[in-house]
Tab-separated table of C-alpha atoms in Angstrom:
chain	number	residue	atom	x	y	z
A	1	UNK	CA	-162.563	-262.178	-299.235
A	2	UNK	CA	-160.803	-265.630	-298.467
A	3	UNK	CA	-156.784	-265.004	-300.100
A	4	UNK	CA	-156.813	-267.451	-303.184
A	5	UNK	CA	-153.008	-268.353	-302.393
A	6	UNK	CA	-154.457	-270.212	-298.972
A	7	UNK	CA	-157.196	-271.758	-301.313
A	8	UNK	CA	-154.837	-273.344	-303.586
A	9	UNK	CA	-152.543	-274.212	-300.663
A	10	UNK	CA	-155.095	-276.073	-298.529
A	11	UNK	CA	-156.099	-277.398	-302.075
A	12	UNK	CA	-152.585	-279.079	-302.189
A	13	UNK	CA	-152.634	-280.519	-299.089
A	14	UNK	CA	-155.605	-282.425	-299.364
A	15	UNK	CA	-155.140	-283.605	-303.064
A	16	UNK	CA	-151.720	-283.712	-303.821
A	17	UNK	CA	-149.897	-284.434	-300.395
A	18	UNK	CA	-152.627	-286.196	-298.300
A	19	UNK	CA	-154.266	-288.046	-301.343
A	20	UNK	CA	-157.674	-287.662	-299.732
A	21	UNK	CA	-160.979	-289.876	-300.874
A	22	UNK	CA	-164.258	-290.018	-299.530
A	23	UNK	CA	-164.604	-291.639	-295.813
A	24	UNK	CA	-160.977	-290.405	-294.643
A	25	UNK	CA	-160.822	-289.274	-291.195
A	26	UNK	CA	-158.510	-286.233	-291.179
A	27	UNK	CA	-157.122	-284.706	-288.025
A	28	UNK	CA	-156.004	-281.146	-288.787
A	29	UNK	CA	-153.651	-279.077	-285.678
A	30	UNK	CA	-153.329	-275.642	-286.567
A	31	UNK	CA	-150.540	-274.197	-284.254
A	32	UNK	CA	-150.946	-270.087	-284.123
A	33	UNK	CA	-152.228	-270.145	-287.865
A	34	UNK	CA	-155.092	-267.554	-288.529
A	35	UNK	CA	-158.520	-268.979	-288.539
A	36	UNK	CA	-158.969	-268.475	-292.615
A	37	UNK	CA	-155.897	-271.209	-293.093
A	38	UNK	CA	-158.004	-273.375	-290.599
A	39	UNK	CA	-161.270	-272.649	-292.571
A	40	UNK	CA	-159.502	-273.155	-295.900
A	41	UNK	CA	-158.048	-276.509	-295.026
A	42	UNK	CA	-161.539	-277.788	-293.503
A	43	UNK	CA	-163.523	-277.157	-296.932
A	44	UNK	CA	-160.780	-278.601	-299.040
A	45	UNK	CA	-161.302	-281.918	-296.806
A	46	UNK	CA	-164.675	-281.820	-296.893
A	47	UNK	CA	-164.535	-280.842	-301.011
A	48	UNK	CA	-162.701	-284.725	-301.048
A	49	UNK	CA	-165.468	-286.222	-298.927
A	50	UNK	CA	-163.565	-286.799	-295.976
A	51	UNK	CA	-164.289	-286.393	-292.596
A	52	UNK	CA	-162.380	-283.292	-290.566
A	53	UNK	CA	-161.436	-283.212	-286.795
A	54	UNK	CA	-159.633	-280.592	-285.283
A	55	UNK	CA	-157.594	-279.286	-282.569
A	56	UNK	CA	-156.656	-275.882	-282.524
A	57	UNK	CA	-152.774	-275.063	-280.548
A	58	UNK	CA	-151.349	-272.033	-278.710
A	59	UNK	CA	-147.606	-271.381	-278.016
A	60	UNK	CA	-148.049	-269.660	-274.704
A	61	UNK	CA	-150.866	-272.821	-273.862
A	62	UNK	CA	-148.767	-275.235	-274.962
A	63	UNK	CA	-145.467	-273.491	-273.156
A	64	UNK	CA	-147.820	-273.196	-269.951
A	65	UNK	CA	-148.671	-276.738	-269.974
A	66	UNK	CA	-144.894	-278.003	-270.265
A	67	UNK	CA	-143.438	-276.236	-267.947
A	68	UNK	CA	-145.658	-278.190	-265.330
A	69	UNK	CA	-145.550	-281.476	-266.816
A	70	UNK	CA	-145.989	-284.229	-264.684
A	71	UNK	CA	-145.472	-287.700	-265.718
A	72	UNK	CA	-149.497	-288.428	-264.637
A	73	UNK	CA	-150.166	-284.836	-266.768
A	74	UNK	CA	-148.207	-286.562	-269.758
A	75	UNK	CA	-150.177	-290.009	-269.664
A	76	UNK	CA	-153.168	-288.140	-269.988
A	77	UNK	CA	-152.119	-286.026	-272.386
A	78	UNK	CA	-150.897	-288.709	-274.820
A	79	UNK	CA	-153.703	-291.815	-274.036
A	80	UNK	CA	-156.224	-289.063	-275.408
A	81	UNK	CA	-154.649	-287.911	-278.203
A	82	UNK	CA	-153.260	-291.443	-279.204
A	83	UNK	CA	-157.061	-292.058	-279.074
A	84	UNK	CA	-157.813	-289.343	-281.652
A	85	UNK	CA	-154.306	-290.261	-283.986
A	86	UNK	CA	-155.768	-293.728	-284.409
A	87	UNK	CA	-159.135	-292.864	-285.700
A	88	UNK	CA	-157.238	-290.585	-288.321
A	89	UNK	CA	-156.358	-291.420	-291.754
A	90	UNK	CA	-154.476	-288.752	-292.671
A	91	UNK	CA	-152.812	-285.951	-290.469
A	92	UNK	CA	-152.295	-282.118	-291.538
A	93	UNK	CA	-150.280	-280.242	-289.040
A	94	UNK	CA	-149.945	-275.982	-289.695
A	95	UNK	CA	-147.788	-274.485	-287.680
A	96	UNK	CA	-147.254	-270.579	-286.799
A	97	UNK	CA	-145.153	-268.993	-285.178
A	98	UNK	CA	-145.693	-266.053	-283.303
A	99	UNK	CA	-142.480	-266.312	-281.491
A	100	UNK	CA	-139.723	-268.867	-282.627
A	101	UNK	CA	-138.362	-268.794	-279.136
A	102	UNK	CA	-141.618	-269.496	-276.757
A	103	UNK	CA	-139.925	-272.712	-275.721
A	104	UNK	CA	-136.787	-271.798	-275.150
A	105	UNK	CA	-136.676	-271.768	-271.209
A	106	UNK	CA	-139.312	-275.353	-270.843
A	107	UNK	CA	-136.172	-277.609	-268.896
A	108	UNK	CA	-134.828	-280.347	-270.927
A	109	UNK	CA	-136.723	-283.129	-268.156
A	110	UNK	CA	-139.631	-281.137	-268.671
A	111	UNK	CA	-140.040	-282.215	-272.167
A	112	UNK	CA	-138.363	-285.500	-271.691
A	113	UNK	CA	-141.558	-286.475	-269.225
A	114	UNK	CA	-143.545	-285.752	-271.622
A	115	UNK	CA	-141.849	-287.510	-274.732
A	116	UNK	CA	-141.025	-290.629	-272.502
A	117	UNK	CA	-144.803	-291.179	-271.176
A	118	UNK	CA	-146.285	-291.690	-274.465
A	119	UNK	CA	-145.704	-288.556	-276.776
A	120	UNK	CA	-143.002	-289.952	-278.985
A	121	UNK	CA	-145.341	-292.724	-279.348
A	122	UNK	CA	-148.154	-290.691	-280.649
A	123	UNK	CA	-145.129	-289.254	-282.937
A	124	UNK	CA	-144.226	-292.023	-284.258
A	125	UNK	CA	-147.855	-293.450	-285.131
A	126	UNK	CA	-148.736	-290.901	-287.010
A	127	UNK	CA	-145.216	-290.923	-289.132
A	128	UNK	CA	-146.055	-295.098	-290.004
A	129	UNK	CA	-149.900	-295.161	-289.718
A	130	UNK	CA	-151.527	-291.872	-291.682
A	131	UNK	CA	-151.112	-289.854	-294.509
A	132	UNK	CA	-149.246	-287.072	-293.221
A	133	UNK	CA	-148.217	-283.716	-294.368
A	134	UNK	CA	-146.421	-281.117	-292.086
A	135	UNK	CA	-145.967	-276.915	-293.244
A	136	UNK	CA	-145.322	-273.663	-291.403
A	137	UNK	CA	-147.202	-271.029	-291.351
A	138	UNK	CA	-145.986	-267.066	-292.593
A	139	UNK	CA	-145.665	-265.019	-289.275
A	140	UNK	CA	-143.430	-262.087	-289.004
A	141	UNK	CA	-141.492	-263.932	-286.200
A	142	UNK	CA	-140.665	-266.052	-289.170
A	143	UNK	CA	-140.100	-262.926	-291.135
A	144	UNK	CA	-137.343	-261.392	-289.081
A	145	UNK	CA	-135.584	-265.286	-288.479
A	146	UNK	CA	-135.188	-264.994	-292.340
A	147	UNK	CA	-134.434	-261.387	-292.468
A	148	UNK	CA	-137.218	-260.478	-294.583
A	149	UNK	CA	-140.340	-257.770	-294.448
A	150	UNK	CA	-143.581	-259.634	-293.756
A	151	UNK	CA	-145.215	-259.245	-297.248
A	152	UNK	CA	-141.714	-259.893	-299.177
A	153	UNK	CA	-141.750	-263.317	-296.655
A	154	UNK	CA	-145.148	-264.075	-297.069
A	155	UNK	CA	-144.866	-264.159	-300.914
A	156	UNK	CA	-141.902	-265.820	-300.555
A	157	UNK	CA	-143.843	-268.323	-298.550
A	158	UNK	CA	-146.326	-269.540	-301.355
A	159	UNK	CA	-144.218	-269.602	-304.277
A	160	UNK	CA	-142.214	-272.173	-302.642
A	161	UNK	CA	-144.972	-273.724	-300.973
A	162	UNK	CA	-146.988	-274.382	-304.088
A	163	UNK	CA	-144.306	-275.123	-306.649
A	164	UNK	CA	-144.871	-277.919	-309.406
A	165	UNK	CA	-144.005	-280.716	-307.138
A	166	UNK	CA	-144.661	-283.214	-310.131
A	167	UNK	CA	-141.895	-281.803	-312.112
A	168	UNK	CA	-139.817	-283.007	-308.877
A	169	UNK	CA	-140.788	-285.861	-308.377
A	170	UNK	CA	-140.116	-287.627	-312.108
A	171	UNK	CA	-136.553	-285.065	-311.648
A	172	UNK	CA	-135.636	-287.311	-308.564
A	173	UNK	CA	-136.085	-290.865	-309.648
A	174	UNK	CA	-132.551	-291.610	-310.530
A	175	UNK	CA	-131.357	-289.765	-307.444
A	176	UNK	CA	-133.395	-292.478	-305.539
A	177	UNK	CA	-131.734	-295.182	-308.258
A	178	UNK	CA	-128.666	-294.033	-307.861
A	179	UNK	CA	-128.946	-293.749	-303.699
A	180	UNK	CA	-129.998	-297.073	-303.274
A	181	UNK	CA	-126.896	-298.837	-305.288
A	182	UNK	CA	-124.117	-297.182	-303.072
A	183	UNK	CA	-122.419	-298.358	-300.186
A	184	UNK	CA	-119.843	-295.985	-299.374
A	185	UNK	CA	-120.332	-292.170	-299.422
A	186	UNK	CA	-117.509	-289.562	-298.669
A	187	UNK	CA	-118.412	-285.972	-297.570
A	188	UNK	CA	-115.745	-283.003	-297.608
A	189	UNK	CA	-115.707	-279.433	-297.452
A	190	UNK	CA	-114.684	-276.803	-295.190
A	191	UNK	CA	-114.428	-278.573	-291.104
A	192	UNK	CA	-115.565	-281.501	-292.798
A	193	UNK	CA	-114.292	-285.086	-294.016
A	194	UNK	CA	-117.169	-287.419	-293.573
A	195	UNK	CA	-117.294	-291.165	-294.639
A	196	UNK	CA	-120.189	-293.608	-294.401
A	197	UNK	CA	-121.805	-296.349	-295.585
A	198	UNK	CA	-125.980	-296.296	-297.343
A	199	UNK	CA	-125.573	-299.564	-298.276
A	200	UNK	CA	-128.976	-301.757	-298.235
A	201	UNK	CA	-131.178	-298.839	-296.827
A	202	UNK	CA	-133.848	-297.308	-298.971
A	203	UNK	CA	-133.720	-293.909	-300.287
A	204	UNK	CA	-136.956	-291.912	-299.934
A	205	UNK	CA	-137.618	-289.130	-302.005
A	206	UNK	CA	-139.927	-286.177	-300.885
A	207	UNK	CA	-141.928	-284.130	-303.196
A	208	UNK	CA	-144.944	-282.763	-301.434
A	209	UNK	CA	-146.235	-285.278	-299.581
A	210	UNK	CA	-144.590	-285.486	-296.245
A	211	UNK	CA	-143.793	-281.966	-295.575
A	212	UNK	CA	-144.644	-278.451	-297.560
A	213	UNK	CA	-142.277	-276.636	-298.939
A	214	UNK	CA	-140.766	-279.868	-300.288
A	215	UNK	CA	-137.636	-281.303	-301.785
A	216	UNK	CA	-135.360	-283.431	-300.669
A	217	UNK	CA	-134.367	-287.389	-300.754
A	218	UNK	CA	-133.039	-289.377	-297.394
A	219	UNK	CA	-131.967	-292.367	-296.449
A	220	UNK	CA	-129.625	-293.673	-293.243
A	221	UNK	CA	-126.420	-295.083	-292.556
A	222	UNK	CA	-125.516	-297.536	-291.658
A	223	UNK	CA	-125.337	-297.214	-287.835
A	224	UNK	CA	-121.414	-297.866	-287.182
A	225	UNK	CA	-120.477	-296.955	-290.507
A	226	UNK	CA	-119.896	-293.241	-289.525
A	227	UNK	CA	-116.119	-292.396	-289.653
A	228	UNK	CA	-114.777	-288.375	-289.034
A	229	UNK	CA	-116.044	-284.975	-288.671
A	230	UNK	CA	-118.693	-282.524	-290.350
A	231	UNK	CA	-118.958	-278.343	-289.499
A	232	UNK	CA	-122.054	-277.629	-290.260
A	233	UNK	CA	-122.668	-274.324	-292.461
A	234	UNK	CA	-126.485	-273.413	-291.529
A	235	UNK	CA	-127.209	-272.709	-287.907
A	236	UNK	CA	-129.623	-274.719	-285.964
A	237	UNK	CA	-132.700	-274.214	-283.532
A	238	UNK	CA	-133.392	-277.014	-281.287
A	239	UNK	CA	-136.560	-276.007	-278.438
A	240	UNK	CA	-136.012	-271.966	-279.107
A	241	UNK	CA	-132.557	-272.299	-278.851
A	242	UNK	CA	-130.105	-271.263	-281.232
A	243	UNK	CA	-126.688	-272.761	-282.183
A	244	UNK	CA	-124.416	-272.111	-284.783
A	245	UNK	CA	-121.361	-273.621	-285.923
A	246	UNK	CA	-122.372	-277.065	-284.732
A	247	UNK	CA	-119.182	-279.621	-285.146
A	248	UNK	CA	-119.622	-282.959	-284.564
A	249	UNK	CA	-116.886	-285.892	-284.715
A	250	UNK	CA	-117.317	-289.406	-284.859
A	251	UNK	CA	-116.157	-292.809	-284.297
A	252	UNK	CA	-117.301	-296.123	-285.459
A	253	UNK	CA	-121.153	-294.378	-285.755
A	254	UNK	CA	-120.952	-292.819	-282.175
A	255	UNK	CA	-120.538	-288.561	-282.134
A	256	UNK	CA	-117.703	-288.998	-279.633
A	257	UNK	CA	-117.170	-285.007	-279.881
A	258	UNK	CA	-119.600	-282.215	-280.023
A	259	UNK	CA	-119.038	-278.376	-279.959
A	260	UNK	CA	-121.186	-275.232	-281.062
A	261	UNK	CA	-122.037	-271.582	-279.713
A	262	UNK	CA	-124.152	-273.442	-276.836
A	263	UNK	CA	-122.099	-276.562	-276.833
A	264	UNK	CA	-123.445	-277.256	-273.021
A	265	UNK	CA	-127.176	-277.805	-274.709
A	266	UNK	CA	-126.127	-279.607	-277.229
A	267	UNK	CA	-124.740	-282.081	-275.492
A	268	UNK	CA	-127.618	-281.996	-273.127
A	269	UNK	CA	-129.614	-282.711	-276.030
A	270	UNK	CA	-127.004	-285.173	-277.180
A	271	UNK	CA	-126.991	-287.252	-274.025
A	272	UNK	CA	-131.110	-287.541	-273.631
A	273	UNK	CA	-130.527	-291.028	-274.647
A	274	UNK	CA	-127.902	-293.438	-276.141
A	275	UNK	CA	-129.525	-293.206	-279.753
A	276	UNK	CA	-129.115	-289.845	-279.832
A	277	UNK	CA	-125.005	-289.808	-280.276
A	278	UNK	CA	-126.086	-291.493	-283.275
A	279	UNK	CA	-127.431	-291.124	-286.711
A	280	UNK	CA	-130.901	-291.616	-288.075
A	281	UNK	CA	-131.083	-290.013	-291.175
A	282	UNK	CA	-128.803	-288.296	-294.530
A	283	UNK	CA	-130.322	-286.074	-296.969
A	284	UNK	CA	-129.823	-283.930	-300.316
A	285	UNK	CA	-131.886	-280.720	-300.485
A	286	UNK	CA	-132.071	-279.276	-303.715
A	287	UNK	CA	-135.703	-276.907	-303.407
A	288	UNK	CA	-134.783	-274.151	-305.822
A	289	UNK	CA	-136.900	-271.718	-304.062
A	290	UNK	CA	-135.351	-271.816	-300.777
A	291	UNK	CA	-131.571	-270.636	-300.533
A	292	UNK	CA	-130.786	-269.449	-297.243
A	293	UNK	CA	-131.486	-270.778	-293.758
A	294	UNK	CA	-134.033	-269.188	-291.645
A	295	UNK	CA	-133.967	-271.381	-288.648
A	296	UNK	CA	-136.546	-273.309	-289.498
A	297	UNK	CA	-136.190	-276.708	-289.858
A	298	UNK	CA	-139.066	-277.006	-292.896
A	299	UNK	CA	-137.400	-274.673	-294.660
A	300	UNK	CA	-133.429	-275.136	-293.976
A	301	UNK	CA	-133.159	-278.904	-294.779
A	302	UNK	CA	-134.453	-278.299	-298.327
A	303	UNK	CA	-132.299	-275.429	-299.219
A	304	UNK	CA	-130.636	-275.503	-303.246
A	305	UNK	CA	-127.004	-277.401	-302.604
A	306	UNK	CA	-127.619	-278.521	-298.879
A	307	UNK	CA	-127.681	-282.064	-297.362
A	308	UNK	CA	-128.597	-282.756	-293.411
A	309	UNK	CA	-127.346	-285.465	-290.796
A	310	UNK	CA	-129.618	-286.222	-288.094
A	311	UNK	CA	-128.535	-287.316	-284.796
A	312	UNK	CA	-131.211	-289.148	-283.555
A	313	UNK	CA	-134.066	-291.459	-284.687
A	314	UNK	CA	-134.374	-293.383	-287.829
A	315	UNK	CA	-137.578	-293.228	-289.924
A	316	UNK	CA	-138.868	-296.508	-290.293
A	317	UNK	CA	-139.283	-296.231	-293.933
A	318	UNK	CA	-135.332	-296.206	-294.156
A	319	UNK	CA	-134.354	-297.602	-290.991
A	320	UNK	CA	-130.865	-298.506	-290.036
A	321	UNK	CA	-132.093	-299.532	-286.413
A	322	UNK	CA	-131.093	-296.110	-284.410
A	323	UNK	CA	-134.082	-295.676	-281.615
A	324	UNK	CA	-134.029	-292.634	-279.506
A	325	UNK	CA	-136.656	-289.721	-278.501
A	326	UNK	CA	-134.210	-287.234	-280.445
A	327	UNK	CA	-134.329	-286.132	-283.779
A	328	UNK	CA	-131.809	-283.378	-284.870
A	329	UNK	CA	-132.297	-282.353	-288.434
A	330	UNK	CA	-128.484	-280.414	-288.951
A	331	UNK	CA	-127.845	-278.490	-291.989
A	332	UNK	CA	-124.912	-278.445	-293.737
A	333	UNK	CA	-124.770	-275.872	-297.187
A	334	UNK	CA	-121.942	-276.185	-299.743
A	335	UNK	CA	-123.122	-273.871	-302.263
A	336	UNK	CA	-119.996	-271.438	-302.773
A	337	UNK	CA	-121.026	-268.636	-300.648
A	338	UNK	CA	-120.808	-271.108	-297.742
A	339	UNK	CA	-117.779	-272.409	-298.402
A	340	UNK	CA	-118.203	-275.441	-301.325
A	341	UNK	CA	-117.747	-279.091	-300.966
A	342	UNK	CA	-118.078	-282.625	-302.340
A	343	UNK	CA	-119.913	-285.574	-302.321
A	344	UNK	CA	-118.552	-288.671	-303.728
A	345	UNK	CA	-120.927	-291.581	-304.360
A	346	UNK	CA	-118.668	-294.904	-304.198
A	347	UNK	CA	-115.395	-292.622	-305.293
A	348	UNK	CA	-117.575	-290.853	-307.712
A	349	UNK	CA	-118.233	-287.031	-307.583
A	350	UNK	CA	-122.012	-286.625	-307.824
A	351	UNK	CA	-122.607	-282.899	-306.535
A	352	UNK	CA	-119.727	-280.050	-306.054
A	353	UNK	CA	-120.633	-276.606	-304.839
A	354	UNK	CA	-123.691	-277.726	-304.475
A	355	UNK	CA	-124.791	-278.734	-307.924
A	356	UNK	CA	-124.988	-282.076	-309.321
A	357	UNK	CA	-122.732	-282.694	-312.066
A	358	UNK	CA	-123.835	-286.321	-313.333
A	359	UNK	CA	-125.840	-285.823	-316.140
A	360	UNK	CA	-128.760	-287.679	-314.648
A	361	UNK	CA	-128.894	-285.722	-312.152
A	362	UNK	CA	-129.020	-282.235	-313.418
A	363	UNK	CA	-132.699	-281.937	-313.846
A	364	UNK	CA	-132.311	-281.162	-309.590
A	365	UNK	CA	-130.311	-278.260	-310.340
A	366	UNK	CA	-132.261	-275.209	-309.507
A	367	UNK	CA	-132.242	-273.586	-312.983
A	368	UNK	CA	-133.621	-276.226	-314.202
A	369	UNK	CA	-136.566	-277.430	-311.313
A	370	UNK	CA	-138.053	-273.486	-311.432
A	371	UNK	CA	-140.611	-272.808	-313.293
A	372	UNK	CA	-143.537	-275.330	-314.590
């Protein structure tokens, strides 16, 4: 018997997040997902008329083919599935994870060949050119990363997953309002005194449709507008590797400074190219569901009282011109069990501890986005 809760999820993805009609080419990738999710998601696109294609990914494949990358391997690699991207509409990627850490030991060149020959380009199409929705997949790899038993994670997994995303959406309108009339915004908390300017770029607010579990709103700054340092409270996990305690100083927009418990890879990372010692992207997380990090990118930049700063490339729905093959999501929590802070809005305290304390902004506290 199919399990209803991947019904209703594969449901959302094709109504709610992809916005699927009849004719829509859909390219589904299910990375180490069990073949039920794969089924589930190919009769919901069908149920909207659309058209499926799909390519089904391996960890130890996928590790296997990396770690003999050649730059004539990577050209092929990315002509044919720029080839497929185009012909797609919309793009669903599920990913597993049977072990968070299968790329750990791939060499940094390794996957730079392949980015640099094409793949960040096939990236980046399918970010401007589809309707595109991104989601883990329960594993108990992901289990034990968030310290939970399998069934308590995998429970966990589709409350959050299926919440009422509607209800979030009309709660973050004035967020967005309010985003897109600053200029300067000032960051503090423990390691951390941050100033920057928003000024002019949109703010993009994310309820479901991009990525599943949802909730968060970003925009950029402006590129040299970056001024001091942030300590960031959530640990991070960039190709299987792990880093915590990730500070990172700046100067005029440039991270002129960067230290962590690997600080040799991340400024390995850091250095790939120029537009990675800057920053694409600045976010509020405010999912209710999700509360502590699990290493997991999905997951960790929409926890309750969180915001992220992204070294790295700029979305091109709120660019601030920052081009580079990196992008970093970093997590900082200021709830008070990680320590507190502020953000200031043009002098004006909008969120402390991690709740928002402008009254048009409390519907994104988490008391009040639970529930339907």
């Amino acid at each position: 018997m199919q399990d209803p809760r991947i019904e209703k999820l594969a449901h959302l993805l094709a109504t709610h997040s992809c916005q699927l009609t009849k004719g829509d080419n859909v390219l589904i990738e299910a990375f180490d997902v069990p073949e039920a999710m794969t089924v589930a998601l190919i009769r919901a696109v069908q149920d909207a008329g659309a058209t499926p294609m799909v390519n089904l990914r391996q960890g130890p494949v996928s590790r296997a083919l990396m770690m003999g990358m050649t730059e004539k391997g990577a050209k092929l690699a990315t002509k044919i599935a720029m080839e497929q991207t185009k012909k797609a509409d919309a793009y669903i990627a599920v990913r597993g994870a049977n072990n968070t850490a299968e790329m750990a030991d791939v060499p940094a060149e390794k996957l730079k060949i392949f980015s640099a020959n094409g793949g960040h380009d096939v990236l980046m199409h399918r970010v401007n050119h589809t309707r595109w929705v991104v989601l883990r997949y329960p594993s108990p790899s992901m289990a034990q990363d968030a310290q939970m038993s399998t069934e308590a994670f995998e429970e966990f997994f589709f409350q959050v997953c299926t919440m009422d995303y509607d209800k979030m959406r009309r709660a973050c309108e004035p967020l967005v309002e309010l985003m897109e009339k600053t200029n300067k915004v000032h960051i503090t908390g423990p390691g951390t005194d941050l100033k920057f300017s928003i000024k002019g770029i949109p703010a993009i607010p994310c309820f479901g449709e991009r990525n599943i579990p949802d909730g968060e709103c970003f925009t950029a700054p402006v590129r040299d507008s970056v001024q001091g340092q942030i300590t960031f409270t959530a640990p991070t996990l960039e190709h299987g590797i792990t880093h915590e305690n990730v500070c990172l100083k700046f100067k005029k927009g440039k991270i002129i400074e960067a230290t962590s418990s690997n600080t040799e890879k991340l400024n390995e990372t850091l250095n790939r190219d120029e537009g990675a010692r800057y920053i694409g992207e600045f976010s509020l997380g405010f999912n209710p569901y999700i509360v502590k990090p699990m290493k997991d990118i999905l997951f960790d930049e929409k926890i309750a009282g969180s915001f992220h700063f992204t070294p790295g490339q700029a979305y091109e729905v709120a660019d601030n011109g920052n081009r580079s093959e990196v992008h970093w999501d970093m997590v900082c929590i200021q709830r008070p069990d990680f320590g507190g802070g502020e953000i200031y809005f043009d002098g004006k305290l909008i969120r402390k501890d991690g709740l928002f304390v402008v009254p048009e902004l409390e519907a994104l506290n988490p008391e009040k986005l639970k529930g339907a």
